[in-house]
Amino acid sequence: MTQGTIFDIKKFAIHDGPGIRTTIFLKGCPMNCWWCHNPEGQRPEPESMAGGPGDTGPITVGALMSVGQVMAEIEKDLLFYDESGGGVTFSGGEPLLQPDFLAAVLAQCRRQGIHTALDTTGHAPADIMARIAPLVDLFLYDLKLLDDAHHRKYTGVSNDRLLANLRHLVRTGREVIIRFPLIPHINDTSDHLGKMKHFLQELGLRRIDLLPYHDIHRQKFHRLGHPDRLGDLAPPEADVIDRVKADLARDGFALTVGG
Ligand code: SF4
């Protein structure tokens, strides 16, 4: 029986693709971003997380679920998907780290006519991406830093593979929305925004979800025993977000903020 390790299932999500959605969070990520908002999704196996304010004690994050169990959760909200043009989004962590499970659930959704979105870093072997891509209706594709040295520093891996996979998805006609986490002083400079715009224009990609950094991860880092390398970095001010929005919109990008 194919099983996946899931660390959350969010119902009635409205920022993870079109309409009302169920978002399934798969555990395990090949990256280690300094600003990670879901650090409990980084390790592939279930793990203990110390209790937070109001909790009675440590909790276990992550559990094995079968394809049938996950489909049962998805099917509870079929009516909402139909009425809102919604569906299911797979997020994480990085869902492509569990390709057999992901492919099995995606195939089942396809058989049932349920719209699917994949929220991905794109950092996966090309053969895995090629296997999964035809089963996905919409890619929500993370783009964090175009400079490879910076990408290695802040995420722990090169961006070579994810850029190659993104080019392949575009070449093969897949629907892609870019997800750009806006991190003050790291990727919000005019130099980086210029490079990103140029890269996306070359690919013909126009849709961007702008995800301003927030600092709720800090408490989770502490509870998991992860180092907090961003220190006291504050979320971007409204005027910075407005400046970036205006800059991207001026060049014809279609933007949403938040996610
Ligand atoms: S890719 Fe996403 S889940 Fe993985 S470490 Fe970075 S922010 Fe966290």
PDB file of C-alpha atoms and ligand atoms in Angstrom:
ATOM      1  CA  MET A   1       0.000   0.000   0.000  1.00  0.00           C
ATOM      2  CA  THR A   2       1.423   3.373  -1.003  1.00  0.00           C
ATOM      3  CA  GLN A   3       1.679   5.742   1.921  1.00  0.00           C
ATOM      4  CA  GLY A   4       2.820   9.329   2.340  1.00  0.00           C
ATOM      5  CA  THR A   5       4.040  11.319   5.325  1.00  0.00           C
ATOM      6  CA  ILE A   6       1.676  14.247   5.829  1.00  0.00           C
ATOM      7  CA  PHE A   7       2.132  17.003   8.403  1.00  0.00           C
ATOM      8  CA  ASP A   8      -1.024  19.034   7.856  1.00  0.00           C
ATOM      9  CA  ILE A   9      -4.233  19.188   5.873  1.00  0.00           C
ATOM     10  CA  LYS A  10      -5.704  22.644   5.508  1.00  0.00           C
ATOM     11  CA  LYS A  11      -9.368  22.929   4.575  1.00  0.00           C
ATOM     12  CA  PHE A  12     -11.023  25.873   2.814  1.00  0.00           C
ATOM     13  CA  ALA A  13      -7.702  27.342   1.690  1.00  0.00           C
ATOM     14  CA  ILE A  14      -8.139  30.391  -0.555  1.00  0.00           C
ATOM     15  CA  HIS A  15      -4.524  31.376  -1.259  1.00  0.00           C
ATOM     16  CA  ASP A  16      -3.174  28.129  -2.724  1.00  0.00           C
ATOM     17  CA  GLY A  17      -4.630  28.296  -6.230  1.00  0.00           C
ATOM     18  CA  PRO A  18      -8.065  29.074  -7.652  1.00  0.00           C
ATOM     19  CA  GLY A  19     -11.302  28.722  -5.685  1.00  0.00           C
ATOM     20  CA  ILE A  20     -11.704  26.934  -2.391  1.00  0.00           C
ATOM     21  CA  ARG A  21      -9.101  24.258  -1.904  1.00  0.00           C
ATOM     22  CA  THR A  22      -7.864  21.521   0.363  1.00  0.00           C
ATOM     23  CA  THR A  23      -4.108  21.818   0.844  1.00  0.00           C
ATOM     24  CA  ILE A  24      -2.171  18.674   1.681  1.00  0.00           C
ATOM     25  CA  PHE A  25       1.245  19.284   3.246  1.00  0.00           C
ATOM     26  CA  LEU A  26       3.792  16.560   2.514  1.00  0.00           C
ATOM     27  CA  LYS A  27       6.732  16.247   4.866  1.00  0.00           C
ATOM     28  CA  GLY A  28      10.359  16.523   3.757  1.00  0.00           C
ATOM     29  CA  CYS A  29      12.205  19.257   1.857  1.00  0.00           C
ATOM     30  CA  PRO A  30      15.615  19.296   0.122  1.00  0.00           C
ATOM     31  CA  MET A  31      16.073  22.940   1.064  1.00  0.00           C
ATOM     32  CA  ASN A  32      16.740  24.643   4.337  1.00  0.00           C
ATOM     33  CA  CYS A  33      15.651  28.233   3.742  1.00  0.00           C
ATOM     34  CA  TRP A  34      16.603  30.793   6.359  1.00  0.00           C
ATOM     35  CA  TRP A  35      13.046  32.201   6.308  1.00  0.00           C
ATOM     36  CA  CYS A  36      11.142  28.887   6.122  1.00  0.00           C
ATOM     37  CA  HIS A  37       7.530  29.410   7.213  1.00  0.00           C
ATOM     38  CA  ASN A  38       6.931  25.665   7.594  1.00  0.00           C
ATOM     39  CA  PRO A  39      10.119  24.352   9.252  1.00  0.00           C
ATOM     40  CA  GLU A  40       8.140  21.427  10.670  1.00  0.00           C
ATOM     41  CA  GLY A  41       7.892  20.254   7.050  1.00  0.00           C
ATOM     42  CA  GLN A  42      11.627  20.065   6.407  1.00  0.00           C
ATOM     43  CA  ARG A  43      12.568  16.690   7.889  1.00  0.00           C
ATOM     44  CA  PRO A  44      11.082  13.731   6.005  1.00  0.00           C
ATOM     45  CA  GLU A  45      10.095  11.678   9.027  1.00  0.00           C
ATOM     46  CA  PRO A  46       7.571  12.427  11.796  1.00  0.00           C
ATOM     47  CA  GLU A  47       9.260  14.381  14.579  1.00  0.00           C
ATOM     48  CA  SER A  48       8.608  15.821  17.989  1.00  0.00           C
ATOM     49  CA  MET A  49       8.072  19.564  18.355  1.00  0.00           C
ATOM     50  CA  ALA A  50       8.144  21.232  21.764  1.00  0.00           C
ATOM     51  CA  GLY A  51       4.855  22.723  22.918  1.00  0.00           C
ATOM     52  CA  GLY A  52       4.053  26.332  22.152  1.00  0.00           C
ATOM     53  CA  PRO A  53       2.046  28.883  24.139  1.00  0.00           C
ATOM     54  CA  GLY A  54      -1.194  27.269  25.267  1.00  0.00           C
ATOM     55  CA  ASP A  55      -0.015  23.734  24.408  1.00  0.00           C
ATOM     56  CA  THR A  56       0.182  21.109  27.110  1.00  0.00           C
ATOM     57  CA  GLY A  57       3.438  19.606  25.898  1.00  0.00           C
ATOM     58  CA  PRO A  58       5.400  18.323  22.894  1.00  0.00           C
ATOM     59  CA  ILE A  59       3.479  17.243  19.834  1.00  0.00           C
ATOM     60  CA  THR A  60       4.374  14.830  17.045  1.00  0.00           C
ATOM     61  CA  VAL A  61       4.430  16.477  13.627  1.00  0.00           C
ATOM     62  CA  GLY A  62       3.742  14.224  10.660  1.00  0.00           C
ATOM     63  CA  ALA A  63       1.947  10.910  10.218  1.00  0.00           C
ATOM     64  CA  LEU A  64       1.771   8.175   7.609  1.00  0.00           C
ATOM     65  CA  MET A  65      -1.422   8.215   5.554  1.00  0.00           C
ATOM     66  CA  SER A  66      -2.552   5.943   2.743  1.00  0.00           C
ATOM     67  CA  VAL A  67      -3.752   7.214  -0.627  1.00  0.00           C
ATOM     68  CA  GLY A  68      -7.276   6.174   0.371  1.00  0.00           C
ATOM     69  CA  GLN A  69      -7.137   8.113   3.638  1.00  0.00           C
ATOM     70  CA  VAL A  70      -5.982  11.293   1.891  1.00  0.00           C
ATOM     71  CA  MET A  71      -8.586  10.887  -0.853  1.00  0.00           C
ATOM     72  CA  ALA A  72     -11.272  10.508   1.799  1.00  0.00           C
ATOM     73  CA  GLU A  73     -10.270  13.911   3.222  1.00  0.00           C
ATOM     74  CA  ILE A  74     -10.238  15.453  -0.250  1.00  0.00           C
ATOM     75  CA  GLU A  75     -13.620  14.021  -1.184  1.00  0.00           C
ATOM     76  CA  LYS A  76     -15.334  15.567   1.848  1.00  0.00           C
ATOM     77  CA  ASP A  77     -15.173  18.955   0.113  1.00  0.00           C
ATOM     78  CA  LEU A  78     -16.078  18.060  -3.466  1.00  0.00           C
ATOM     79  CA  LEU A  79     -19.089  20.337  -3.346  1.00  0.00           C
ATOM     80  CA  PHE A  80     -16.951  23.353  -2.432  1.00  0.00           C
ATOM     81  CA  TYR A  81     -14.514  22.657  -5.270  1.00  0.00           C
ATOM     82  CA  ASP A  82     -17.377  22.419  -7.755  1.00  0.00           C
ATOM     83  CA  GLU A  83     -19.061  25.609  -6.619  1.00  0.00           C
ATOM     84  CA  SER A  84     -15.893  27.720  -6.372  1.00  0.00           C
ATOM     85  CA  GLY A  85     -13.744  26.358  -9.194  1.00  0.00           C
ATOM     86  CA  GLY A  86     -11.355  25.020  -6.553  1.00  0.00           C
ATOM     87  CA  GLY A  87      -9.604  21.715  -5.962  1.00  0.00           C
ATOM     88  CA  VAL A  88      -6.594  20.266  -4.187  1.00  0.00           C
ATOM     89  CA  THR A  89      -3.131  21.736  -3.667  1.00  0.00           C
ATOM     90  CA  PHE A  90      -0.097  19.680  -2.688  1.00  0.00           C
ATOM     91  CA  SER A  91       2.426  21.633  -0.668  1.00  0.00           C
ATOM     92  CA  GLY A  92       5.068  21.015   1.947  1.00  0.00           C
ATOM     93  CA  GLY A  93       7.942  20.717   2.472  1.00  0.00           C
ATOM     94  CA  GLU A  94       8.493  19.553  -1.073  1.00  0.00           C
ATOM     95  CA  PRO A  95       5.873  17.126  -2.410  1.00  0.00           C
ATOM     96  CA  LEU A  96       8.223  15.857  -5.142  1.00  0.00           C
ATOM     97  CA  LEU A  97      10.271  14.126  -2.422  1.00  0.00           C
ATOM     98  CA  GLN A  98       7.449  11.546  -2.189  1.00  0.00           C
ATOM     99  CA  PRO A  99       6.872  10.876  -5.901  1.00  0.00           C
ATOM    100  CA  ASP A 100       5.125   7.492  -5.681  1.00  0.00           C
ATOM    101  CA  PHE A 101       2.575   8.716  -3.188  1.00  0.00           C
ATOM    102  CA  LEU A 102       2.133  12.049  -4.950  1.00  0.00           C
ATOM    103  CA  ALA A 103       1.628  10.367  -8.339  1.00  0.00           C
ATOM    104  CA  ALA A 104      -0.945   7.968  -6.885  1.00  0.00           C
ATOM    105  CA  VAL A 105      -3.048  10.744  -5.302  1.00  0.00           C
ATOM    106  CA  LEU A 106      -2.749  12.997  -8.362  1.00  0.00           C
ATOM    107  CA  ALA A 107      -3.858  10.163 -10.640  1.00  0.00           C
ATOM    108  CA  GLN A 108      -6.845   9.488  -8.432  1.00  0.00           C
ATOM    109  CA  CYS A 109      -7.792  13.197  -8.500  1.00  0.00           C
ATOM    110  CA  ARG A 110      -7.459  13.201 -12.281  1.00  0.00           C
ATOM    111  CA  ARG A 111      -9.776  10.181 -12.545  1.00  0.00           C
ATOM    112  CA  GLN A 112     -12.342  12.018 -10.420  1.00  0.00           C
ATOM    113  CA  GLY A 113     -12.022  15.310 -12.308  1.00  0.00           C
ATOM    114  CA  ILE A 114     -10.614  17.213  -9.313  1.00  0.00           C
ATOM    115  CA  HIS A 115      -8.408  20.211 -10.182  1.00  0.00           C
ATOM    116  CA  THR A 116      -4.859  19.865  -8.789  1.00  0.00           C
ATOM    117  CA  ALA A 117      -2.113  22.357  -8.028  1.00  0.00           C
ATOM    118  CA  LEU A 118       1.458  21.573  -7.006  1.00  0.00           C
ATOM    119  CA  ASP A 119       3.254  24.075  -4.772  1.00  0.00           C
ATOM    120  CA  THR A 120       6.866  23.158  -5.429  1.00  0.00           C
ATOM    121  CA  THR A 121      10.455  24.298  -5.119  1.00  0.00           C
ATOM    122  CA  GLY A 122      11.137  22.512  -8.411  1.00  0.00           C
ATOM    123  CA  HIS A 123      14.333  21.106  -6.891  1.00  0.00           C
ATOM    124  CA  ALA A 124      13.858  17.504  -8.031  1.00  0.00           C
ATOM    125  CA  PRO A 125      15.454  15.147 -10.572  1.00  0.00           C
ATOM    126  CA  ALA A 126      14.210  15.785 -14.113  1.00  0.00           C
ATOM    127  CA  ASP A 127      12.762  12.276 -14.444  1.00  0.00           C
ATOM    128  CA  ILE A 128      10.596  12.773 -11.367  1.00  0.00           C
ATOM    129  CA  MET A 129       9.356  16.118 -12.651  1.00  0.00           C
ATOM    130  CA  ALA A 130       8.623  14.542 -16.050  1.00  0.00           C
ATOM    131  CA  ARG A 131       6.628  11.781 -14.392  1.00  0.00           C
ATOM    132  CA  ILE A 132       4.570  14.078 -12.160  1.00  0.00           C
ATOM    133  CA  ALA A 133       4.024  17.089 -14.462  1.00  0.00           C
ATOM    134  CA  PRO A 134       1.353  15.561 -16.752  1.00  0.00           C
ATOM    135  CA  LEU A 135      -0.776  14.772 -13.685  1.00  0.00           C
ATOM    136  CA  VAL A 136      -0.793  18.387 -12.437  1.00  0.00           C
ATOM    137  CA  ASP A 137      -3.193  21.092 -13.648  1.00  0.00           C
ATOM    138  CA  LEU A 138      -1.363  24.109 -12.185  1.00  0.00           C
ATOM    139  CA  PHE A 139       2.162  24.665 -10.861  1.00  0.00           C
ATOM    140  CA  LEU A 140       2.763  27.148  -8.040  1.00  0.00           C
ATOM    141  CA  TYR A 141       6.490  27.410  -8.587  1.00  0.00           C
ATOM    142  CA  ASP A 142       8.799  28.932  -5.975  1.00  0.00           C
ATOM    143  CA  LEU A 143      11.420  31.335  -7.232  1.00  0.00           C
ATOM    144  CA  LYS A 144      13.577  32.703  -4.450  1.00  0.00           C
ATOM    145  CA  LEU A 145      16.927  33.928  -5.762  1.00  0.00           C
ATOM    146  CA  LEU A 146      18.399  33.954  -9.256  1.00  0.00           C
ATOM    147  CA  ASP A 147      22.020  34.324  -8.185  1.00  0.00           C
ATOM    148  CA  ASP A 148      23.267  30.778  -7.598  1.00  0.00           C
ATOM    149  CA  ALA A 149      25.749  31.682  -4.855  1.00  0.00           C
ATOM    150  CA  HIS A 150      23.001  33.485  -2.938  1.00  0.00           C
ATOM    151  CA  HIS A 151      20.602  30.615  -3.533  1.00  0.00           C
ATOM    152  CA  ARG A 152      23.130  28.165  -2.092  1.00  0.00           C
ATOM    153  CA  LYS A 153      23.772  30.402   0.895  1.00  0.00           C
ATOM    154  CA  TYR A 154      20.133  31.004   1.834  1.00  0.00           C
ATOM    155  CA  THR A 155      18.508  27.684   0.830  1.00  0.00           C
ATOM    156  CA  GLY A 156      21.379  25.190   1.031  1.00  0.00           C
ATOM    157  CA  VAL A 157      21.165  24.078  -2.624  1.00  0.00           C
ATOM    158  CA  SER A 158      22.002  25.337  -6.116  1.00  0.00           C
ATOM    159  CA  ASN A 159      19.186  26.748  -8.233  1.00  0.00           C
ATOM    160  CA  ASP A 160      20.404  24.956 -11.408  1.00  0.00           C
ATOM    161  CA  ARG A 161      17.968  22.104 -11.210  1.00  0.00           C
ATOM    162  CA  LEU A 162      14.882  24.152 -10.403  1.00  0.00           C
ATOM    163  CA  LEU A 163      15.585  26.632 -13.190  1.00  0.00           C
ATOM    164  CA  ALA A 164      16.043  23.785 -15.686  1.00  0.00           C
ATOM    165  CA  ASN A 165      12.812  22.146 -14.537  1.00  0.00           C
ATOM    166  CA  LEU A 166      10.965  25.454 -14.824  1.00  0.00           C
ATOM    167  CA  ARG A 167      12.191  25.961 -18.379  1.00  0.00           C
ATOM    168  CA  HIS A 168      11.047  22.428 -19.217  1.00  0.00           C
ATOM    169  CA  LEU A 169       7.573  23.005 -17.759  1.00  0.00           C
ATOM    170  CA  VAL A 170       7.170  26.171 -19.814  1.00  0.00           C
ATOM    171  CA  ARG A 171       8.438  24.468 -22.997  1.00  0.00           C
ATOM    172  CA  THR A 172       5.923  21.679 -22.533  1.00  0.00           C
ATOM    173  CA  GLY A 173       3.018  24.077 -22.044  1.00  0.00           C
ATOM    174  CA  ARG A 174       2.303  23.558 -18.346  1.00  0.00           C
ATOM    175  CA  GLU A 175       0.374  26.290 -16.502  1.00  0.00           C
ATOM    176  CA  VAL A 176       2.689  28.049 -14.033  1.00  0.00           C
ATOM    177  CA  ILE A 177       2.264  30.779 -11.441  1.00  0.00           C
ATOM    178  CA  ILE A 178       5.508  31.979  -9.850  1.00  0.00           C
ATOM    179  CA  ARG A 179       5.582  32.258  -6.060  1.00  0.00           C
ATOM    180  CA  PHE A 180       8.079  34.852  -4.946  1.00  0.00           C
ATOM    181  CA  PRO A 181       8.792  35.155  -1.205  1.00  0.00           C
ATOM    182  CA  LEU A 182       9.798  38.765  -0.579  1.00  0.00           C
ATOM    183  CA  ILE A 183      12.630  38.788   1.978  1.00  0.00           C
ATOM    184  CA  PRO A 184      13.965  42.204   3.048  1.00  0.00           C
ATOM    185  CA  HIS A 185      17.629  42.842   2.110  1.00  0.00           C
ATOM    186  CA  ILE A 186      17.937  39.354   0.560  1.00  0.00           C
ATOM    187  CA  ASN A 187      15.862  39.397  -2.626  1.00  0.00           C
ATOM    188  CA  ASP A 188      14.023  42.734  -2.631  1.00  0.00           C
ATOM    189  CA  THR A 189      16.819  44.778  -4.215  1.00  0.00           C
ATOM    190  CA  SER A 190      16.226  46.498  -7.542  1.00  0.00           C
ATOM    191  CA  ASP A 191      19.130  44.482  -8.980  1.00  0.00           C
ATOM    192  CA  HIS A 192      17.514  41.159  -8.077  1.00  0.00           C
ATOM    193  CA  LEU A 193      14.036  42.264  -9.133  1.00  0.00           C
ATOM    194  CA  GLY A 194      15.465  43.334 -12.476  1.00  0.00           C
ATOM    195  CA  LYS A 195      17.109  39.939 -13.014  1.00  0.00           C
ATOM    196  CA  MET A 196      13.938  38.133 -12.043  1.00  0.00           C
ATOM    197  CA  LYS A 197      11.777  40.188 -14.383  1.00  0.00           C
ATOM    198  CA  HIS A 198      14.184  39.587 -17.248  1.00  0.00           C
ATOM    199  CA  PHE A 199      14.244  35.834 -16.604  1.00  0.00           C
ATOM    200  CA  LEU A 200      10.445  35.556 -16.399  1.00  0.00           C
ATOM    201  CA  GLN A 201       9.905  37.734 -19.464  1.00  0.00           C
ATOM    202  CA  GLU A 202      12.209  35.462 -21.457  1.00  0.00           C
ATOM    203  CA  LEU A 203      10.089  32.502 -20.391  1.00  0.00           C
ATOM    204  CA  GLY A 204       6.830  34.326 -21.088  1.00  0.00           C
ATOM    205  CA  LEU A 205       5.648  33.937 -17.478  1.00  0.00           C
ATOM    206  CA  ARG A 206       3.464  36.789 -16.256  1.00  0.00           C
ATOM    207  CA  ARG A 207       1.683  35.654 -13.108  1.00  0.00           C
ATOM    208  CA  ILE A 208       3.323  36.115  -9.715  1.00  0.00           C
ATOM    209  CA  ASP A 209       2.100  35.430  -6.179  1.00  0.00           C
ATOM    210  CA  LEU A 210       4.082  37.822  -4.001  1.00  0.00           C
ATOM    211  CA  LEU A 211       4.578  36.328  -0.530  1.00  0.00           C
ATOM    212  CA  PRO A 212       5.938  38.917   1.916  1.00  0.00           C
ATOM    213  CA  TYR A 213       8.145  37.416   4.601  1.00  0.00           C
ATOM    214  CA  HIS A 214       6.605  37.224   8.053  1.00  0.00           C
ATOM    215  CA  ASP A 215       8.279  36.143  11.256  1.00  0.00           C
ATOM    216  CA  ILE A 216       5.869  33.551  12.659  1.00  0.00           C
ATOM    217  CA  HIS A 217       8.441  30.906  11.752  1.00  0.00           C
ATOM    218  CA  ARG A 218      10.654  32.106  14.597  1.00  0.00           C
ATOM    219  CA  GLN A 219       8.635  30.420  17.309  1.00  0.00           C
ATOM    220  CA  LYS A 220       8.525  27.164  15.320  1.00  0.00           C
ATOM    221  CA  PHE A 221      12.295  27.246  14.753  1.00  0.00           C
ATOM    222  CA  HIS A 222      12.742  27.553  18.493  1.00  0.00           C
ATOM    223  CA  ARG A 223      10.335  24.701  19.236  1.00  0.00           C
ATOM    224  CA  LEU A 224      12.136  22.439  16.739  1.00  0.00           C
ATOM    225  CA  GLY A 225      15.631  23.385  17.902  1.00  0.00           C
ATOM    226  CA  HIS A 226      16.568  24.906  14.516  1.00  0.00           C
ATOM    227  CA  PRO A 227      19.006  27.830  14.415  1.00  0.00           C
ATOM    228  CA  ASP A 228      17.337  31.143  13.553  1.00  0.00           C
ATOM    229  CA  ARG A 229      19.791  32.698  11.118  1.00  0.00           C
ATOM    230  CA  LEU A 230      17.619  35.705  10.243  1.00  0.00           C
ATOM    231  CA  GLY A 231      17.862  37.072  13.756  1.00  0.00           C
ATOM    232  CA  ASP A 232      15.400  39.879  14.299  1.00  0.00           C
ATOM    233  CA  LEU A 233      14.741  40.632  10.618  1.00  0.00           C
ATOM    234  CA  ALA A 234      11.408  42.450  10.449  1.00  0.00           C
ATOM    235  CA  PRO A 235       8.744  41.725   7.816  1.00  0.00           C
ATOM    236  CA  PRO A 236       8.749  44.154   4.870  1.00  0.00           C
ATOM    237  CA  GLU A 237       6.963  47.452   5.476  1.00  0.00           C
ATOM    238  CA  ALA A 238       3.824  48.194   3.453  1.00  0.00           C
ATOM    239  CA  ASP A 239       5.671  50.812   1.388  1.00  0.00           C
ATOM    240  CA  VAL A 240       8.315  48.245   0.370  1.00  0.00           C
ATOM    241  CA  ILE A 241       5.611  45.800  -0.711  1.00  0.00           C
ATOM    242  CA  ASP A 242       3.894  48.599  -2.652  1.00  0.00           C
ATOM    243  CA  ARG A 243       7.169  49.542  -4.347  1.00  0.00           C
ATOM    244  CA  VAL A 244       7.818  45.963  -5.455  1.00  0.00           C
ATOM    245  CA  LYS A 245       4.221  45.527  -6.615  1.00  0.00           C
ATOM    246  CA  ALA A 246       4.377  48.724  -8.648  1.00  0.00           C
ATOM    247  CA  ASP A 247       7.746  47.768 -10.119  1.00  0.00           C
ATOM    248  CA  LEU A 248       6.480  44.366 -11.282  1.00  0.00           C
ATOM    249  CA  ALA A 249       3.085  45.645 -12.437  1.00  0.00           C
ATOM    250  CA  ARG A 250       4.774  48.365 -14.526  1.00  0.00           C
ATOM    251  CA  ASP A 251       6.397  45.613 -16.565  1.00  0.00           C
ATOM    252  CA  GLY A 252       3.121  43.822 -17.153  1.00  0.00           C
ATOM    253  CA  PHE A 253       3.200  41.169 -14.437  1.00  0.00           C
ATOM    254  CA  ALA A 254      -0.137  40.114 -12.936  1.00  0.00           C
ATOM    255  CA  LEU A 255       0.239  40.047  -9.168  1.00  0.00           C
ATOM    256  CA  THR A 256      -1.515  38.726  -6.125  1.00  0.00           C
ATOM    257  CA  VAL A 257      -0.160  39.379  -2.631  1.00  0.00           C
ATOM    258  CA  GLY A 258      -0.241  36.815   0.138  1.00  0.00           C
ATOM    259  CA  GLY A 259      -0.472  33.087   0.277  1.00  0.00           C
TER     260      GLY A 259
HETATM  261  S1  SF4 B   1      11.563  25.298   0.173  1.00  0.00           S
HETATM  262 FE1  SF4 B   1       9.792  25.924   1.418  1.00  0.00          FE
HETATM  263  S2  SF4 B   1       9.477  24.247   2.873  1.00  0.00           S
HETATM  264 FE2  SF4 B   1      11.519  23.978   2.004  1.00  0.00          FE
HETATM  265  S3  SF4 B   1      12.888  24.976   3.461  1.00  0.00           S
HETATM  266 FE3  SF4 B   1      12.375  26.477   1.878  1.00  0.00          FE
HETATM  267  S4  SF4 B   1      10.608  27.614   2.636  1.00  0.00           S
HETATM  268 FE4  SF4 B   1      10.819  25.727   3.878  1.00  0.00          FE
END
